[in-house]
Tab-separated table of C-alpha atoms and ligand atoms in Angstrom:
chain	number	residue	atom	x	y	z
G	1	UNK	CA	0.000	0.000	0.000
G	2	UNK	CA	1.269	3.495	-0.849
G	3	UNK	CA	1.256	6.503	1.433
G	4	UNK	CA	0.222	9.962	0.215
G	5	UNK	CA	2.447	12.926	1.235
G	6	UNK	CA	-0.264	14.495	3.444
G	7	UNK	CA	-0.807	11.164	5.231
G	8	UNK	CA	2.943	10.674	5.708
G	9	UNK	CA	3.088	14.127	7.265
G	10	UNK	CA	0.219	13.251	9.611
G	11	UNK	CA	1.896	9.975	10.648
G	12	UNK	CA	5.282	11.701	11.202
G	13	UNK	CA	3.642	14.277	13.455
G	14	UNK	CA	1.713	11.658	15.364
G	15	UNK	CA	4.849	9.575	15.953
G	16	UNK	CA	6.873	12.587	17.017
G	17	UNK	CA	4.183	13.646	19.468
G	18	UNK	CA	3.649	10.179	20.932
G	19	UNK	CA	7.222	8.841	21.037
G	20	UNK	CA	9.591	11.666	19.968
G	21	UNK	CA	10.791	9.446	17.120
G	22	UNK	CA	11.675	11.577	14.097
G	23	UNK	CA	10.523	10.191	10.735
G	24	UNK	CA	12.128	12.340	8.090
G	25	UNK	CA	10.963	12.448	4.497
G	26	UNK	CA	12.557	9.539	2.683
G	27	UNK	CA	11.128	7.165	5.300
G	28	UNK	CA	7.878	6.673	3.362
G	29	UNK	CA	8.931	3.089	2.524
G	30	UNK	CA	9.244	2.338	6.251
G	31	UNK	CA	5.782	3.686	6.991
G	32	UNK	CA	4.340	1.742	4.057
G	33	UNK	CA	5.966	-1.550	5.030
G	34	UNK	CA	5.177	-1.274	8.749
G	35	UNK	CA	1.628	0.070	8.482
G	36	UNK	CA	0.269	-1.933	5.543
G	37	UNK	CA	-0.130	-5.130	7.637
G	38	UNK	CA	-1.979	-3.142	10.318
G	39	UNK	CA	-4.271	-1.572	7.711
G	40	UNK	CA	-5.128	-5.047	6.359
G	41	UNK	CA	-5.660	-6.501	9.846
G	42	UNK	CA	-8.008	-3.655	10.702
G	43	UNK	CA	-9.979	-4.144	7.491
G	44	UNK	CA	-8.827	-1.030	5.617
G	45	UNK	CA	-8.155	-1.147	1.870
G	46	UNK	CA	-5.540	1.604	1.923
G	47	UNK	CA	-3.236	3.577	4.194
G	48	UNK	CA	-5.422	6.584	3.436
G	49	UNK	CA	-8.334	4.837	5.157
G	50	UNK	CA	-6.109	3.945	8.102
G	51	UNK	CA	-5.023	7.581	8.454
G	52	UNK	CA	-8.643	8.765	8.221
G	53	UNK	CA	-9.485	6.447	11.126
G	54	UNK	CA	-6.514	7.789	13.088
G	55	UNK	CA	-7.569	11.379	12.417
G	56	UNK	CA	-11.068	10.596	13.675
G	57	UNK	CA	-9.526	8.831	16.689
G	58	UNK	CA	-12.494	6.465	16.742
G	59	UNK	CA	-10.798	3.090	16.748
G	60	UNK	CA	-9.672	2.190	20.265
G	61	UNK	CA	-6.038	1.109	20.439
G	62	UNK	CA	-5.227	1.947	16.820
G	63	UNK	CA	-2.938	4.863	17.640
G	64	UNK	CA	-0.875	2.730	20.023
G	65	UNK	CA	-0.554	-0.041	17.444
G	66	UNK	CA	0.673	2.420	14.811
G	67	UNK	CA	3.226	3.983	17.181
G	68	UNK	CA	4.528	0.552	18.248
G	69	UNK	CA	4.806	-0.555	14.625
G	70	UNK	CA	7.031	2.416	13.838
G	71	UNK	CA	9.540	1.801	16.607
G	72	UNK	CA	12.696	-0.073	15.676
G	73	UNK	CA	13.296	-2.888	18.135
G	74	UNK	CA	16.585	-4.189	16.798
G	75	UNK	CA	18.658	-5.737	19.599
G	76	UNK	CA	20.799	-8.777	20.336
G	77	UNK	CA	22.601	-10.615	23.118
G	78	UNK	CA	25.838	-8.897	24.209
G	79	UNK	CA	25.334	-6.236	21.535
G	80	UNK	CA	28.593	-4.346	20.902
G	81	UNK	CA	30.294	-6.529	23.571
G	82	UNK	CA	32.533	-3.608	24.857
G	83	UNK	CA	29.974	-2.158	27.307
G	84	UNK	CA	29.553	-5.622	28.837
G	85	UNK	CA	33.326	-6.075	29.053
G	86	UNK	CA	33.662	-2.698	30.725
G	87	UNK	CA	30.974	-3.606	33.251
G	88	UNK	CA	32.536	-7.018	33.890
G	89	UNK	CA	36.146	-5.951	34.228
G	90	UNK	CA	35.784	-2.528	35.871
G	91	UNK	CA	32.420	-1.106	36.788
G	92	UNK	CA	30.739	-3.971	38.597
G	93	UNK	CA	33.891	-4.716	40.648
G	94	UNK	CA	34.005	-0.996	41.536
G	95	UNK	CA	30.328	-0.975	42.454
G	96	UNK	CA	30.762	-4.083	44.591
G	97	UNK	CA	33.319	-2.145	46.591
G	98	UNK	CA	31.402	1.162	46.617
G	99	UNK	CA	28.120	-0.431	47.692
G	100	UNK	CA	29.491	-3.093	50.044
G	101	UNK	CA	27.922	-1.448	53.098
G	102	UNK	CA	24.417	-1.134	51.696
G	103	UNK	CA	24.577	-4.345	49.643
G	104	UNK	CA	22.196	-2.946	47.039
G	105	UNK	CA	22.645	-2.453	43.307
G	106	UNK	CA	20.164	-1.004	40.837
G	107	UNK	CA	20.236	-1.126	37.041
G	108	UNK	CA	17.689	0.561	34.785
G	109	UNK	CA	17.464	0.012	31.043
G	110	UNK	CA	15.198	2.622	29.425
G	111	UNK	CA	14.876	1.022	25.977
G	112	UNK	CA	14.830	-2.654	26.841
G	113	UNK	CA	13.181	-3.894	23.651
G	114	UNK	CA	12.781	-7.695	23.651
G	115	UNK	CA	15.073	-8.206	26.642
G	116	UNK	CA	18.361	-9.505	25.241
G	117	UNK	CA	20.356	-6.594	26.705
G	118	UNK	CA	19.277	-7.101	30.328
G	119	UNK	CA	19.340	-10.889	30.098
G	120	UNK	CA	22.955	-10.586	28.877
G	121	UNK	CA	23.694	-8.621	32.026
G	122	UNK	CA	21.764	-11.057	34.239
G	123	UNK	CA	23.743	-14.023	32.869
G	124	UNK	CA	26.978	-12.088	33.317
G	125	UNK	CA	26.085	-11.446	36.963
G	126	UNK	CA	25.368	-15.156	37.514
G	127	UNK	CA	28.628	-16.137	35.820
G	128	UNK	CA	31.002	-13.599	37.323
G	129	UNK	CA	29.380	-11.906	40.335
G	130	UNK	CA	27.215	-14.531	42.059
G	131	UNK	CA	27.621	-12.643	45.368
G	132	UNK	CA	25.257	-10.025	43.937
G	133	UNK	CA	22.434	-12.567	44.072
G	134	UNK	CA	22.412	-12.220	47.853
G	135	UNK	CA	22.293	-8.409	47.597
G	136	UNK	CA	19.200	-6.288	47.002
G	137	UNK	CA	19.592	-6.447	43.239
G	138	UNK	CA	17.050	-4.450	41.245
G	139	UNK	CA	17.080	-4.718	37.460
G	140	UNK	CA	14.324	-2.786	35.705
G	141	UNK	CA	13.705	-2.811	31.945
G	142	UNK	CA	11.281	-0.312	30.425
G	143	UNK	CA	10.184	0.432	26.892
G	144	UNK	CA	7.436	2.284	25.075
G	145	UNK	CA	6.224	-0.833	23.305
G	146	UNK	CA	4.040	-3.314	25.166
G	147	UNK	CA	4.565	-5.886	22.445
G	148	UNK	CA	8.350	-6.057	22.913
G	149	UNK	CA	7.981	-6.082	26.682
G	150	UNK	CA	5.632	-9.066	26.526
G	151	UNK	CA	8.321	-10.906	24.612
G	152	UNK	CA	11.007	-9.747	27.054
G	153	UNK	CA	8.980	-11.057	30.003
G	154	UNK	CA	8.543	-14.402	28.302
G	155	UNK	CA	12.282	-14.581	27.596
G	156	UNK	CA	11.722	-16.870	24.618
G	157	UNK	CA	13.882	-16.549	21.497
G	158	UNK	CA	14.150	-18.120	18.067
G	159	UNK	CA	17.295	-19.903	16.927
G	160	UNK	CA	18.142	-16.862	14.770
G	161	UNK	CA	17.927	-14.544	17.781
G	162	UNK	CA	20.018	-16.961	19.836
G	163	UNK	CA	22.646	-17.103	17.110
G	164	UNK	CA	23.055	-13.345	17.367
G	165	UNK	CA	25.603	-12.989	20.140
G	166	UNK	CA	24.802	-15.685	22.681
G	167	UNK	CA	27.776	-17.937	23.493
G	168	UNK	CA	26.928	-21.666	23.286
G	169	UNK	CA	27.933	-22.377	26.899
G	170	UNK	CA	25.450	-19.771	28.146
G	171	UNK	CA	22.705	-21.237	25.960
G	172	UNK	CA	23.268	-24.673	27.458
G	173	UNK	CA	23.431	-23.383	31.009
G	174	UNK	CA	20.617	-20.838	31.133
G	175	UNK	CA	18.022	-21.817	28.489
G	176	UNK	CA	15.487	-24.581	27.990
G	177	UNK	CA	14.344	-25.763	24.576
G	178	UNK	CA	10.674	-25.041	23.945
G	179	UNK	CA	9.715	-26.503	20.569
G	180	UNK	CA	11.756	-24.598	17.997
G	181	UNK	CA	12.550	-21.818	20.470
G	182	UNK	CA	14.690	-21.342	23.557
G	183	UNK	CA	13.396	-19.924	26.821
G	184	UNK	CA	15.502	-18.475	29.611
G	185	UNK	CA	15.160	-20.394	32.838
G	186	UNK	CA	12.793	-18.888	35.373
G	187	UNK	CA	15.466	-17.903	37.887
G	188	UNK	CA	17.142	-15.688	35.266
G	189	UNK	CA	13.820	-14.223	34.088
G	190	UNK	CA	12.891	-13.499	37.691
G	191	UNK	CA	15.925	-11.256	38.117
G	192	UNK	CA	14.346	-8.603	35.896
G	193	UNK	CA	11.160	-6.573	36.080
G	194	UNK	CA	9.794	-5.190	32.826
G	195	UNK	CA	7.278	-2.404	32.543
G	196	UNK	CA	6.012	0.208	30.100
G	197	UNK	CA	7.527	3.677	30.176
G	198	UNK	CA	7.641	6.333	27.484
G	199	UNK	CA	10.850	8.335	27.818
G	200	UNK	CA	9.069	11.549	26.863
G	201	UNK	CA	6.415	11.152	29.552
G	202	UNK	CA	7.039	11.497	33.333
G	203	UNK	CA	9.468	8.864	34.632
G	204	UNK	CA	7.257	7.459	37.328
G	205	UNK	CA	8.797	4.637	39.330
G	206	UNK	CA	12.293	4.861	37.835
G	207	UNK	CA	14.631	4.124	40.759
G	208	UNK	CA	17.876	5.858	41.649
G	209	UNK	CA	20.249	3.725	39.599
G	210	UNK	CA	23.891	2.695	39.729
G	211	UNK	CA	23.895	1.809	36.034
G	212	UNK	CA	21.597	3.306	33.412
G	213	UNK	CA	21.488	1.674	29.998
G	214	UNK	CA	20.014	3.920	27.352
G	215	UNK	CA	21.524	2.404	24.279
G	216	UNK	CA	20.386	2.888	20.697
G	217	UNK	CA	17.309	4.954	21.403
G	218	UNK	CA	18.511	8.590	21.469
G	219	UNK	CA	19.421	8.241	17.786
G	220	UNK	CA	15.723	8.346	16.926
G	221	UNK	CA	15.141	11.697	18.657
G	222	UNK	CA	15.950	15.308	17.784
G	223	UNK	CA	18.549	17.312	19.744
G	224	UNK	CA	16.010	19.006	22.043
G	225	UNK	CA	14.528	15.689	23.133
G	226	UNK	CA	18.007	14.154	23.592
G	227	UNK	CA	18.954	17.104	25.849
G	228	UNK	CA	15.798	16.776	27.883
G	229	UNK	CA	16.296	13.030	28.357
G	230	UNK	CA	19.972	13.362	29.296
G	231	UNK	CA	18.939	15.985	31.863
G	232	UNK	CA	16.350	13.615	33.311
G	233	UNK	CA	18.918	10.790	33.441
G	234	UNK	CA	21.050	12.946	35.749
G	235	UNK	CA	18.163	12.948	38.221
G	236	UNK	CA	17.908	9.138	38.355
G	237	UNK	CA	21.596	8.232	38.003
G	238	UNK	CA	23.364	8.097	41.341
G	239	UNK	CA	26.160	10.708	41.538
G	240	UNK	CA	28.815	7.968	41.225
G	241	UNK	CA	26.830	5.815	38.775
G	242	UNK	CA	27.428	4.983	35.115
G	243	UNK	CA	25.424	5.748	31.978
G	244	UNK	CA	25.764	3.734	28.786
G	245	UNK	CA	24.637	5.080	25.415
G	246	UNK	CA	24.754	3.310	22.047
G	247	UNK	CA	27.923	3.249	19.963
G	248	UNK	CA	26.605	6.033	17.694
G	249	UNK	CA	25.322	8.166	20.565
G	250	UNK	CA	27.008	10.770	22.750
G	251	UNK	CA	26.324	13.458	25.367
G	252	UNK	CA	28.729	15.785	23.527
G	253	UNK	CA	27.168	19.132	22.553
G	254	UNK	CA	23.981	18.032	24.285
G	255	UNK	CA	24.754	17.962	27.994
G	256	UNK	CA	28.092	19.192	29.319
G	257	UNK	CA	27.460	17.767	32.789
G	258	UNK	CA	28.691	14.340	31.763
G	259	UNK	CA	32.280	13.121	31.576
G	260	UNK	CA	33.193	10.282	29.215
G	261	UNK	CA	35.100	7.346	30.626
G	262	UNK	CA	36.745	4.981	28.181
G	263	UNK	CA	38.170	1.515	28.427
G	264	UNK	CA	39.619	-0.013	25.270
G	265	UNK	CA	36.919	0.536	22.672
G	266	UNK	CA	34.184	0.792	25.274
G	267	UNK	CA	32.914	3.930	26.968
G	268	UNK	CA	30.349	5.142	29.443
G	269	UNK	CA	29.441	8.440	31.073
G	270	UNK	CA	29.619	9.675	34.640
G	271	UNK	CA	28.218	12.861	36.114
G	272	UNK	CA	30.908	15.548	36.412
G	273	UNK	CA	31.727	16.563	39.955
G	274	UNK	CA	31.464	20.312	40.752
O	301	LIG	C1	16.829	-0.161	18.702
O	301	LIG	S1	16.015	-0.652	20.186
O	301	LIG	C2	17.380	-0.688	21.302
O	301	LIG	C3	17.331	-1.897	22.193
O	301	LIG	C4	18.520	-2.063	23.128
O	301	LIG	N1	18.663	-0.967	24.040
O	301	LIG	C5	19.802	-2.281	22.368
O	301	LIG	O1	20.629	-1.380	22.332
O	301	LIG	O2	19.990	-3.358	21.793
O	301	LIG	C6	15.166	0.867	20.585
O	301	LIG	C7	14.009	0.684	21.572
O	301	LIG	O3	13.602	1.980	22.012
O	301	LIG	C8	12.199	1.963	22.198
O	301	LIG	N2	11.698	3.347	22.162
O	301	LIG	C9	11.586	4.184	21.113
O	301	LIG	N3	11.057	5.349	21.484
O	301	LIG	C10	10.855	5.266	22.825
O	301	LIG	C11	10.324	6.148	23.797
O	301	LIG	N4	9.890	7.380	23.482
O	301	LIG	N5	10.250	5.720	25.076
O	301	LIG	C12	10.680	4.476	25.434
O	301	LIG	N6	11.172	3.585	24.552
O	301	LIG	C13	11.257	3.984	23.265
O	301	LIG	C14	11.680	1.093	21.068
O	301	LIG	O4	10.398	0.571	21.362
O	301	LIG	C15	12.769	0.031	20.960
O	301	LIG	O5	12.431	-1.143	21.664
């Protein structure tokens, strides 16, 4: 199904308002390929009809479906490995020392998608820092999309998803075969709580965190939204905590209150001290 320029403009504005995701012109193909299945499912013959229904706001749940369909949920186990190596070799050992009195550690991932990122961390904790399992360990994953979060909670992945980054010994140790798919064992799933949160709405229930993972989501936003979000991160990141952004993302020229810390090819951000 083709999209008319005026309908593309309407969809771009809707998506920007609801999720802050910027859909520039040239992305018509993306809108067509993601929204055509929804139009068919909903019984519309064209994207024009779908947009008319959205404009009238009469079909319950349609707006949410359209917004979810236009998010990009690309993720994988141990994506870009360096952040995980930096956590394993430096940051978690440092946090173990820094938090040894309170015995509490909190991680928040603000764009958790289908869960591979936080499950990678959970398996790493079980492998290398089992002492943390007796601490008050809080791992929260949030995302705008309910659909991806449902999958994250289930912790069930296809062979193709498993092949993307998961070492064989971790598959054998932490997963159970379920038909053609693999499901994480319950004790690993239970380490993480997933819930819906739109980064451009109030951050209700986001805890003060030692590690904030906000990887590969700022790239979809314009500079003003990135600045606003980085400012809000400073309010939930503990003063000595660590922020991870995606490999193509930075705080540079957006928020000068962060200092970059590098380790090999990996990097994270800390809040500058006065
Ligand atoms: C490309 S994935 C990144 C997943 C993971 N962090 C990684 O790096 O592999 C981006 C995620 O951001 C979510 N997202 C996009 N806009 C959002 C918003 N305004 N609030 C919360 N999540 C959002 C999408 O639903 C998607 O799951």
